[in-house]
Amino acid sequence: MRTTKLPESQQRAVLRTALWLAAVACALFVYTLWRGMK
Amino acid sequence: MLRSSKGTGPAQRISLLTGIALFLVSTLVSAEYGLNFPPPVTEIAKEVYSLHMLIMLVCVGIGVVVFGAMFWSIVMHRKSRGHKAATFHESTTIEIIWTAIPFMILVGMAIPSTATLIKMEDTKNADLVIKITGYQWKWKYEYLEQDVSFFSNLSTPRDQIDNKVAKGKDYLLEVDNQLLIPTGKKVRFLVTANDVIHAWWVPQLGVKKDAIPGFINEVWTRVDEPGTYRGQCAELCGKDHGFMPIVVQAVSEDEFKKWISVKKAEVVATAADAGKSWSKDELLQRGEKVYQTCAACHGATGAGIPGVFPAIKGSKIATGPLGAHLNIVMKGKPGTAMQAFAGQMNDADIAAVVTFQRNAFGNNTGDVVQPSAVKALR
Amino acid sequence: MATAHHDEHPTGVLRWLTTTNHKDIGTLYLVFALIMLFVGGAMALVIRAELFQPGLQIVQPHFFNQMTTLHALVMIFGAVMPAFTGFANWQIPLMIGAPDMALPRLNNWSFWLLPFAFTLLLSSLFVPGGGPAGGWTLYPPLSVQGSMGTDFTILAIHMMGISSVLGAINVIATILNMRAPGMVLLKMPLFVWTWLITAFLLLAVMPVLAGAVTMLLTDRHFGTHFFDASGGGDPVMFQHVFWFFGHPEVYILILPAFGIASQIIPTFARKPLFGYESMVYATASIAFLSFIVWAHHMFTVGMPLAGELFFMYATMMIAVPTGVKVFNWVATMWKGSLSFETPMLFAIAFVMLFTIGGFSGLMLAIVPADFQYHDTYFVVAHFHYVLVSGAIFAIIAGAYYWLPKWTGHMYNETLGKWHFWLSVIGFNLTFFPQHFLGLAGMPRRIPDYALQFTEFNQWSTVGAFMFGFSQLLFVAVVVKAARGGKKAGARAWEGAEGLEWTVPSPAPYHTFVTPPHIK
């Protein structure tokens, strides 16, 4: 079985969401560390 | 079919194995080999020991049966021996049997265990109450009704730990101030902590209880035999978790009463120290000794551990305003391992150690702190 | 309907980064787990080296505590869990006649979260203050005192948790929806059953761990007092929440092992698994019971008597279904036609040594006695018997068993046997003496000890180095088998049953493109 290819637009949407989530997670993490250093 | 006349026949083999097994079991009972609990000295500890042996022997028995069947199968049911595989693959009857029998064995174990536990949890009608507080990394003992309290620190010299000199007999199990209790009396311990969770454990008494900051746990003991019993902290509490032992000395009631009066006299002497005026040298000398407590985190050379414990050498606090320095020593820094030493040290000790820190490690402020100044801040 | 041609798939690095194929992802998980086994193993050897003699010779206490903490986190979350997930990926579709997992793209992310999570976790060793040092159980208030490394750990745990939850969803969806026609639930191989149940356990408890460590994070930096008595909170509440996760977690760590053993023993006994339905119900009982015993990790916190009694009885109960499983494995061997290739050797050792771990577990359940065992080396001995000679031996057994299917080659049996005997001897030498150390009074998590504990510590350290280095033999076996060796047939083992043995060895990239019919 070959996994069905998603349409380009949907592929980009998934990647965009993932990148946003990663960015938010990184920001939260850095903020937490900063508070730890205060 | 057992022909015992043959030297290496089944009967001989079985007898030999039984003999070896019995020998091994007997060594298990012996505490000298470090294979079992150290000798119990309280009624409860003796009950716990018996319970432990009972459960262990039941397990060994079940193990012999199960592993015996496996070994038999491995030897007798090998393909290389020509054994042909049977085809049976289920039996409701046997499933019921080998569910019910273990269940009944467990019920048999649960009954004596319940009885012992109920006895252990009955802390009523004590003859003596002692409050035990765990600190990073020492114990504080308070005889509440006698108004005697003191700290108990590991007394093994650092040189032994660092392998510079030979280790003593009670390496890591010796303290400067032991906990004395009278024999034959029910002693109730109130266990708590000052900073993180610790646990107070003396194996021969059969007592272990977590010391939790903000909460008080109760446990009791009655020691029948006079002697010295050693234990350790049993809950990870930071870097010196392995270095805060417990030493309990059980003595006759008379000896205990004498010791209490001696301790009370010491309290009076300490208070007197605070009144007089100390010279810089006296303070530095005493301060260097008290600094051992600080060295646990701040290092023998005042360098600390970067990122974990700040340095005292060149520190803004130790070379800056005296008020801030005294404040942090006395009130601690919440959320960190820096404790409030106001409750742990007397005026003379605090004055001495602050004087020492402000003048040692190249800090050289020239400041001198008198015990009366510390007393005024309380 | 099946496509008549194979589509292109990328090669090289891009293949491994973007694969959605269950066999590739299974391989990724297994290779990752093997690497993490050595990382965690190296930490264990640092611990054992320091404990060879009384006194501090090699490391300082703060670093020692980082080693004990990270050793456990790496082994649990980096070695055992990913290894079992690797087996799940490779074997579940093959065993149920499915072409792949239900959610192949999600599968890829479930894996790739892990290297990032562990980079974060291991990098904590290099930030100021070092890595987490409060034990893998992270009890506050001690873990609230921890420096930056603890924050790194908390985030890493979140990432691992997400990976596990997504993987669990995939496993459940696959097993419930993609079995070949005719494969009713009670005809599934036991390995599939154990993973189905494990997946539900994961879904239930990983979020609980996430909650616990998040509360720890906010207590550390955002002014909450969940676990701080002076703020109206309770340090013991953390323990309750943590162990509500923690106890089912240890069953997550062993149920797939039970499944693997249940596949291997019938093969080499040339006899069907005894009591298949019993085994399914026993596994389900264990899983259910695992939710109501958590406080047996906390018997010394000062619980009311009624609580202590309840948790004692419930914990003792787990011995019943566990015993049933052991008896069924023995009954499978009984009157079989046994051969002792390496998978069977490890499977038999698993049954015996896991049972010993079970016995020490039963002893620990007895509360008055537990007061003496708790937080001593007796507990350390117990959980290493169930986790190393339990989970890890089963993983190794499964690897030897399925290597011919994965690689198409029979591995070198002589090397396998050497690996087995060195491991069994090394393992027992390391951990059996630790029972005695605990009974004699040696606490856990200490870098230095009183003189009377010296001899058994020395045996234990020698055993640890022997056991640790023997695992290099396993790497050699795996690498050699991947590269070449005697060709393996579809049914690589004479007595093997199951759908995976009906496809060629090595298994083609795409299998069961059309589902088989099960009678």
Short mmCIF file of N, CA and C in Angstrom, two decimals, chain C residues 23-163:
data_model
loop_
_atom_site.label_atom_id
_atom_site.label_comp_id
_atom_site.label_asym_id
_atom_site.label_seq_id
_atom_site.Cartn_x
_atom_site.Cartn_y
_atom_site.Cartn_z
N LYS C 23 7.42 -0.71 8.30
CA LYS C 23 8.66 -1.47 8.49
C LYS C 23 9.83 -0.52 8.71
N ASP C 24 9.88 0.55 7.90
CA ASP C 24 10.94 1.55 8.07
C ASP C 24 10.85 2.20 9.45
N ILE C 25 9.64 2.58 9.82
CA ILE C 25 9.47 3.26 11.11
C ILE C 25 9.79 2.31 12.26
N GLY C 26 9.42 1.04 12.08
CA GLY C 26 9.80 0.04 13.09
C GLY C 26 11.31 -0.02 13.24
N THR C 27 12.01 -0.04 12.11
CA THR C 27 13.48 -0.07 12.15
C THR C 27 14.03 1.17 12.83
N LEU C 28 13.47 2.35 12.50
CA LEU C 28 13.94 3.59 13.13
C LEU C 28 13.82 3.50 14.65
N TYR C 29 12.64 3.08 15.14
CA TYR C 29 12.43 2.96 16.58
C TYR C 29 13.44 1.99 17.20
N LEU C 30 13.66 0.85 16.54
CA LEU C 30 14.53 -0.17 17.12
C LEU C 30 15.98 0.30 17.16
N VAL C 31 16.43 0.95 16.08
CA VAL C 31 17.81 1.45 16.07
C VAL C 31 17.97 2.54 17.12
N PHE C 32 17.00 3.44 17.21
CA PHE C 32 17.03 4.50 18.23
C PHE C 32 17.12 3.90 19.63
N ALA C 33 16.28 2.88 19.86
CA ALA C 33 16.27 2.24 21.19
C ALA C 33 17.61 1.61 21.50
N LEU C 34 18.23 1.00 20.50
CA LEU C 34 19.51 0.35 20.74
C LEU C 34 20.58 1.37 21.12
N ILE C 35 20.56 2.51 20.42
CA ILE C 35 21.52 3.57 20.75
C ILE C 35 21.28 4.05 22.18
N MET C 36 20.01 4.29 22.52
CA MET C 36 19.68 4.79 23.86
C MET C 36 20.04 3.77 24.93
N LEU C 37 19.96 2.47 24.59
CA LEU C 37 20.35 1.43 25.56
C LEU C 37 21.80 1.63 25.96
N PHE C 38 22.66 1.96 24.98
CA PHE C 38 24.07 2.17 25.31
C PHE C 38 24.30 3.48 26.04
N VAL C 39 23.52 4.52 25.71
CA VAL C 39 23.65 5.79 26.44
C VAL C 39 23.28 5.57 27.91
N GLY C 40 22.13 4.95 28.12
CA GLY C 40 21.70 4.66 29.50
C GLY C 40 22.65 3.70 30.19
N GLY C 41 23.16 2.76 29.41
CA GLY C 41 24.09 1.78 29.96
C GLY C 41 25.39 2.43 30.40
N ALA C 42 25.87 3.38 29.62
CA ALA C 42 27.09 4.09 30.01
C ALA C 42 26.89 4.80 31.34
N MET C 43 25.72 5.41 31.51
CA MET C 43 25.42 6.09 32.78
C MET C 43 25.42 5.09 33.92
N ALA C 44 24.86 3.90 33.66
CA ALA C 44 24.85 2.86 34.70
C ALA C 44 26.26 2.48 35.08
N LEU C 45 27.14 2.42 34.10
CA LEU C 45 28.52 2.04 34.40
C LEU C 45 29.25 3.12 35.20
N VAL C 46 28.89 4.39 34.97
CA VAL C 46 29.46 5.45 35.82
C VAL C 46 29.02 5.22 37.26
N ILE C 47 27.73 4.91 37.42
CA ILE C 47 27.20 4.66 38.77
C ILE C 47 27.92 3.49 39.43
N ARG C 48 28.00 2.38 38.70
CA ARG C 48 28.61 1.18 39.28
C ARG C 48 30.11 1.37 39.51
N ALA C 49 30.76 2.16 38.66
CA ALA C 49 32.20 2.39 38.87
C ALA C 49 32.42 3.15 40.17
N GLU C 50 31.58 4.18 40.42
CA GLU C 50 31.72 4.93 41.66
C GLU C 50 31.43 4.05 42.87
N LEU C 51 30.48 3.11 42.69
CA LEU C 51 30.08 2.29 43.83
C LEU C 51 30.96 1.07 44.02
N PHE C 52 32.04 0.97 43.26
CA PHE C 52 32.91 -0.19 43.40
C PHE C 52 33.54 -0.25 44.79
N GLN C 53 33.85 0.95 45.31
CA GLN C 53 34.48 0.99 46.64
C GLN C 53 33.84 2.09 47.46
N PRO C 54 33.88 1.96 48.79
CA PRO C 54 33.43 3.10 49.61
C PRO C 54 34.36 4.28 49.40
N GLY C 55 33.84 5.47 49.58
CA GLY C 55 34.62 6.68 49.31
C GLY C 55 34.20 7.25 47.97
N LEU C 56 34.55 8.51 47.72
CA LEU C 56 34.21 9.12 46.43
C LEU C 56 35.47 9.13 45.58
N GLN C 57 35.44 8.32 44.52
CA GLN C 57 36.65 8.21 43.70
C GLN C 57 36.53 8.90 42.35
N ILE C 58 35.35 8.76 41.73
CA ILE C 58 35.27 9.11 40.32
C ILE C 58 34.41 10.34 40.05
N VAL C 59 33.28 10.43 40.75
CA VAL C 59 32.38 11.56 40.51
C VAL C 59 31.96 12.14 41.85
N GLN C 60 31.45 13.39 41.81
CA GLN C 60 30.93 14.03 43.01
C GLN C 60 29.44 13.72 43.16
N PRO C 61 28.90 13.81 44.38
CA PRO C 61 27.50 13.43 44.60
C PRO C 61 26.50 14.10 43.67
N HIS C 62 26.66 15.39 43.37
CA HIS C 62 25.67 16.06 42.53
C HIS C 62 25.64 15.43 41.14
N PHE C 63 26.81 15.11 40.58
CA PHE C 63 26.83 14.48 39.26
C PHE C 63 26.31 13.05 39.34
N PHE C 64 26.64 12.36 40.42
CA PHE C 64 26.14 10.99 40.61
C PHE C 64 24.61 10.99 40.56
N ASN C 65 23.99 11.96 41.23
CA ASN C 65 22.53 12.03 41.24
C ASN C 65 21.98 12.31 39.83
N GLN C 66 22.73 13.07 39.03
CA GLN C 66 22.29 13.29 37.65
C GLN C 66 22.35 11.97 36.88
N MET C 67 23.37 11.17 37.16
CA MET C 67 23.49 9.90 36.46
C MET C 67 22.34 8.96 36.81
N THR C 68 22.02 8.85 38.11
CA THR C 68 20.93 7.94 38.47
C THR C 68 19.62 8.42 37.85
N THR C 69 19.39 9.73 37.87
CA THR C 69 18.15 10.27 37.31
C THR C 69 18.06 10.00 35.81
N LEU C 70 19.12 10.36 35.09
CA LEU C 70 19.07 10.24 33.63
C LEU C 70 19.13 8.79 33.18
N HIS C 71 19.85 7.95 33.91
CA HIS C 71 19.91 6.53 33.56
C HIS C 71 18.49 5.97 33.46
N ALA C 72 17.69 6.27 34.47
CA ALA C 72 16.32 5.74 34.48
C ALA C 72 15.48 6.36 33.36
N LEU C 73 15.55 7.68 33.20
CA LEU C 73 14.73 8.33 32.18
C LEU C 73 15.09 7.81 30.79
N VAL C 74 16.39 7.65 30.53
CA VAL C 74 16.82 7.18 29.22
C VAL C 74 16.38 5.74 28.99
N MET C 75 16.57 4.89 29.97
CA MET C 75 16.22 3.48 29.79
C MET C 75 14.71 3.30 29.61
N ILE C 76 13.92 3.99 30.46
CA ILE C 76 12.47 3.80 30.40
C ILE C 76 11.90 4.40 29.12
N PHE C 77 12.20 5.71 28.90
CA PHE C 77 11.56 6.41 27.80
C PHE C 77 12.34 6.35 26.50
N GLY C 78 13.62 5.98 26.58
CA GLY C 78 14.44 5.99 25.37
C GLY C 78 14.79 4.61 24.85
N ALA C 79 14.81 3.63 25.73
CA ALA C 79 15.19 2.30 25.29
C ALA C 79 13.98 1.36 25.26
N VAL C 80 13.38 1.10 26.42
CA VAL C 80 12.32 0.08 26.46
C VAL C 80 11.08 0.48 25.68
N MET C 81 10.55 1.68 25.95
CA MET C 81 9.30 2.04 25.27
C MET C 81 9.47 2.15 23.75
N PRO C 82 10.50 2.84 23.25
CA PRO C 82 10.67 2.87 21.79
C PRO C 82 10.93 1.48 21.20
N ALA C 83 11.64 0.61 21.94
CA ALA C 83 11.88 -0.73 21.39
C ALA C 83 10.56 -1.45 21.18
N PHE C 84 9.69 -1.41 22.21
CA PHE C 84 8.40 -2.08 22.06
C PHE C 84 7.58 -1.46 20.95
N THR C 85 7.69 -0.13 20.79
CA THR C 85 6.95 0.53 19.72
C THR C 85 7.50 0.11 18.37
N GLY C 86 8.80 -0.12 18.31
CA GLY C 86 9.41 -0.62 17.08
C GLY C 86 8.85 -2.00 16.72
N PHE C 87 8.73 -2.86 17.75
CA PHE C 87 8.14 -4.17 17.51
C PHE C 87 6.69 -4.03 17.05
N ALA C 88 5.97 -3.12 17.69
CA ALA C 88 4.56 -2.92 17.33
C ALA C 88 4.45 -2.53 15.86
N ASN C 89 5.30 -1.60 15.44
CA ASN C 89 5.24 -1.15 14.06
C ASN C 89 5.56 -2.24 13.07
N TRP C 90 6.65 -2.97 13.33
CA TRP C 90 7.04 -4.03 12.41
C TRP C 90 5.97 -5.14 12.39
N GLN C 91 5.57 -5.58 13.56
CA GLN C 91 4.84 -6.83 13.66
C GLN C 91 3.33 -6.75 13.59
N ILE C 92 2.72 -5.67 14.13
CA ILE C 92 1.26 -5.68 14.18
C ILE C 92 0.63 -5.78 12.79
N PRO C 93 1.01 -4.92 11.83
CA PRO C 93 0.39 -5.09 10.51
C PRO C 93 0.63 -6.48 9.93
N LEU C 94 1.86 -6.99 10.08
CA LEU C 94 2.16 -8.31 9.53
C LEU C 94 1.32 -9.39 10.20
N MET C 95 1.08 -9.24 11.51
CA MET C 95 0.37 -10.30 12.23
C MET C 95 -1.13 -10.27 12.01
N ILE C 96 -1.67 -9.13 11.62
CA ILE C 96 -3.13 -9.07 11.42
C ILE C 96 -3.50 -9.00 9.94
N GLY C 97 -2.47 -9.08 9.07
CA GLY C 97 -2.76 -9.06 7.64
C GLY C 97 -3.13 -7.69 7.11
N ALA C 98 -2.56 -6.65 7.71
CA ALA C 98 -2.85 -5.28 7.26
C ALA C 98 -1.68 -4.76 6.44
N PRO C 99 -1.93 -3.85 5.49
CA PRO C 99 -0.85 -3.34 4.65
C PRO C 99 0.06 -2.35 5.36
N ASP C 100 -0.44 -1.68 6.37
CA ASP C 100 0.39 -0.73 7.12
C ASP C 100 -0.39 -0.35 8.38
N MET C 101 0.11 0.63 9.14
CA MET C 101 -0.63 1.15 10.30
C MET C 101 -1.76 2.04 9.79
N ALA C 102 -2.72 2.31 10.66
CA ALA C 102 -3.90 3.09 10.25
C ALA C 102 -3.52 4.53 9.89
N LEU C 103 -2.53 5.09 10.57
CA LEU C 103 -2.19 6.51 10.40
C LEU C 103 -0.70 6.65 10.11
N PRO C 104 -0.30 6.36 8.86
CA PRO C 104 1.13 6.29 8.56
C PRO C 104 1.89 7.60 8.72
N ARG C 105 1.26 8.74 8.39
CA ARG C 105 1.99 10.00 8.52
C ARG C 105 2.21 10.35 9.98
N LEU C 106 1.15 10.12 10.80
CA LEU C 106 1.26 10.36 12.24
C LEU C 106 2.36 9.47 12.82
N ASN C 107 2.45 8.27 12.27
CA ASN C 107 3.46 7.32 12.70
C ASN C 107 4.86 7.91 12.57
N ASN C 108 5.10 8.56 11.42
CA ASN C 108 6.41 9.18 11.18
C ASN C 108 6.72 10.22 12.25
N TRP C 109 5.76 11.09 12.56
CA TRP C 109 6.00 12.13 13.57
C TRP C 109 6.15 11.54 14.95
N SER C 110 5.39 10.48 15.24
CA SER C 110 5.55 9.85 16.55
C SER C 110 6.99 9.46 16.77
N PHE C 111 7.61 8.92 15.71
CA PHE C 111 9.02 8.57 15.88
C PHE C 111 9.90 9.81 15.96
N TRP C 112 9.79 10.71 14.99
CA TRP C 112 10.77 11.79 14.89
C TRP C 112 10.75 12.77 16.06
N LEU C 113 9.66 12.77 16.84
CA LEU C 113 9.66 13.54 18.08
C LEU C 113 10.78 13.08 19.01
N LEU C 114 11.07 11.78 18.98
CA LEU C 114 11.97 11.22 20.00
C LEU C 114 13.41 11.72 19.91
N PRO C 115 14.04 11.73 18.73
CA PRO C 115 15.42 12.25 18.72
C PRO C 115 15.50 13.68 19.26
N PHE C 116 14.49 14.49 18.95
CA PHE C 116 14.51 15.85 19.47
C PHE C 116 14.32 15.86 20.99
N ALA C 117 13.40 15.02 21.46
CA ALA C 117 13.16 14.96 22.91
C ALA C 117 14.42 14.57 23.65
N PHE C 118 15.15 13.59 23.11
CA PHE C 118 16.33 13.12 23.83
C PHE C 118 17.52 14.04 23.67
N THR C 119 17.58 14.76 22.56
CA THR C 119 18.63 15.77 22.45
C THR C 119 18.42 16.80 23.56
N LEU C 120 17.17 17.20 23.75
CA LEU C 120 16.85 18.15 24.81
C LEU C 120 17.22 17.58 26.17
N LEU C 121 16.81 16.33 26.41
CA LEU C 121 17.05 15.73 27.72
C LEU C 121 18.55 15.63 28.01
N LEU C 122 19.30 15.13 27.03
CA LEU C 122 20.71 14.90 27.28
C LEU C 122 21.50 16.20 27.31
N SER C 123 21.00 17.21 26.60
CA SER C 123 21.72 18.49 26.64
C SER C 123 21.62 19.13 28.03
N SER C 124 20.69 18.65 28.85
CA SER C 124 20.59 19.21 30.20
C SER C 124 21.87 18.99 30.99
N LEU C 125 22.64 17.99 30.60
CA LEU C 125 23.91 17.73 31.30
C LEU C 125 24.89 18.88 31.12
N PHE C 126 24.68 19.68 30.05
CA PHE C 126 25.69 20.69 29.72
C PHE C 126 25.28 22.10 30.07
N VAL C 127 24.07 22.28 30.64
CA VAL C 127 23.68 23.64 31.01
C VAL C 127 24.14 23.89 32.45
N PRO C 128 24.22 25.18 32.87
CA PRO C 128 24.67 25.47 34.24
C PRO C 128 23.80 24.75 35.25
N GLY C 129 24.44 24.09 36.19
CA GLY C 129 23.69 23.34 37.18
C GLY C 129 23.54 21.89 36.81
N GLY C 130 23.77 21.56 35.54
CA GLY C 130 23.73 20.18 35.12
C GLY C 130 22.32 19.65 34.94
N GLY C 131 22.24 18.34 34.74
CA GLY C 131 20.96 17.72 34.46
C GLY C 131 20.11 17.56 35.70
N PRO C 132 18.92 16.99 35.53
CA PRO C 132 18.04 16.76 36.67
C PRO C 132 18.72 15.81 37.63
N ALA C 133 18.55 16.04 38.92
CA ALA C 133 19.28 15.23 39.91
C ALA C 133 18.39 14.81 41.07
N GLY C 134 17.08 14.82 40.84
CA GLY C 134 16.18 14.48 41.94
C GLY C 134 15.56 13.11 41.80
N GLY C 135 16.19 12.25 40.98
CA GLY C 135 15.59 10.94 40.71
C GLY C 135 14.60 11.05 39.56
N TRP C 136 14.41 9.95 38.80
CA TRP C 136 13.49 10.02 37.66
C TRP C 136 12.08 10.30 38.12
N THR C 137 11.80 10.06 39.42
CA THR C 137 10.48 10.29 39.98
C THR C 137 10.22 11.75 40.30
N LEU C 138 11.26 12.61 40.20
CA LEU C 138 11.10 14.05 40.27
C LEU C 138 10.29 14.58 41.46
N TYR C 139 10.41 13.97 42.63
CA TYR C 139 9.59 14.41 43.76
C TYR C 139 9.90 15.86 44.13
N PRO C 140 8.86 16.71 44.31
CA PRO C 140 9.08 17.99 44.95
C PRO C 140 9.12 17.79 46.44
N PRO C 141 9.59 18.68 47.25
CA PRO C 141 10.21 19.95 46.88
C PRO C 141 11.61 19.85 46.26
N LEU C 142 12.26 18.70 46.31
CA LEU C 142 13.63 18.62 45.80
C LEU C 142 13.70 19.04 44.32
N SER C 143 12.75 18.58 43.52
CA SER C 143 12.83 18.89 42.10
C SER C 143 12.47 20.35 41.82
N VAL C 144 11.82 21.00 42.76
CA VAL C 144 11.57 22.44 42.61
C VAL C 144 12.87 23.21 42.80
N GLN C 145 13.77 22.65 43.62
CA GLN C 145 15.08 23.28 43.84
C GLN C 145 15.98 23.13 42.62
N GLY C 146 15.72 22.15 41.77
CA GLY C 146 16.62 21.86 40.65
C GLY C 146 16.82 23.05 39.74
N SER C 147 17.99 23.12 39.10
CA SER C 147 18.26 24.25 38.21
C SER C 147 17.71 23.97 36.81
N MET C 148 18.21 24.72 35.83
CA MET C 148 17.66 24.72 34.47
C MET C 148 17.46 23.34 33.88
N GLY C 149 18.34 22.41 34.22
CA GLY C 149 18.28 21.07 33.65
C GLY C 149 16.93 20.41 33.87
N THR C 150 16.29 20.74 34.99
CA THR C 150 14.99 20.15 35.29
C THR C 150 13.93 20.68 34.31
N ASP C 151 14.05 21.94 33.91
CA ASP C 151 13.09 22.47 32.94
C ASP C 151 13.25 21.78 31.59
N PHE C 152 14.51 21.55 31.21
CA PHE C 152 14.77 20.81 29.97
C PHE C 152 14.11 19.43 30.05
N THR C 153 14.26 18.80 31.20
CA THR C 153 13.70 17.45 31.39
C THR C 153 12.19 17.47 31.26
N ILE C 154 11.55 18.46 31.88
CA ILE C 154 10.09 18.53 31.83
C ILE C 154 9.61 18.67 30.40
N LEU C 155 10.23 19.54 29.62
CA LEU C 155 9.80 19.67 28.23
C LEU C 155 10.06 18.39 27.44
N ALA C 156 11.22 17.76 27.71
CA ALA C 156 11.53 16.51 27.01
C ALA C 156 10.46 15.46 27.31
N ILE C 157 10.05 15.40 28.58
CA ILE C 157 9.02 14.43 28.96
C ILE C 157 7.71 14.71 28.22
N HIS C 158 7.37 15.99 28.06
CA HIS C 158 6.16 16.33 27.31
C HIS C 158 6.25 15.78 25.89
N MET C 159 7.42 15.96 25.26
CA MET C 159 7.57 15.49 23.88
C MET C 159 7.46 13.97 23.81
N MET C 160 8.09 13.28 24.77
CA MET C 160 8.01 11.82 24.76
C MET C 160 6.58 11.37 24.98
N GLY C 161 5.87 12.05 25.83
CA GLY C 161 4.48 11.71 26.12
C GLY C 161 3.61 11.84 24.89
N ILE C 162 3.82 12.94 24.15
CA ILE C 162 3.03 13.14 22.93
C ILE C 162 3.33 12.01 21.95
N SER C 163 4.62 11.67 21.82
CA SER C 163 4.99 10.57 20.92
C SER C 163 4.27 9.28 21.30
#
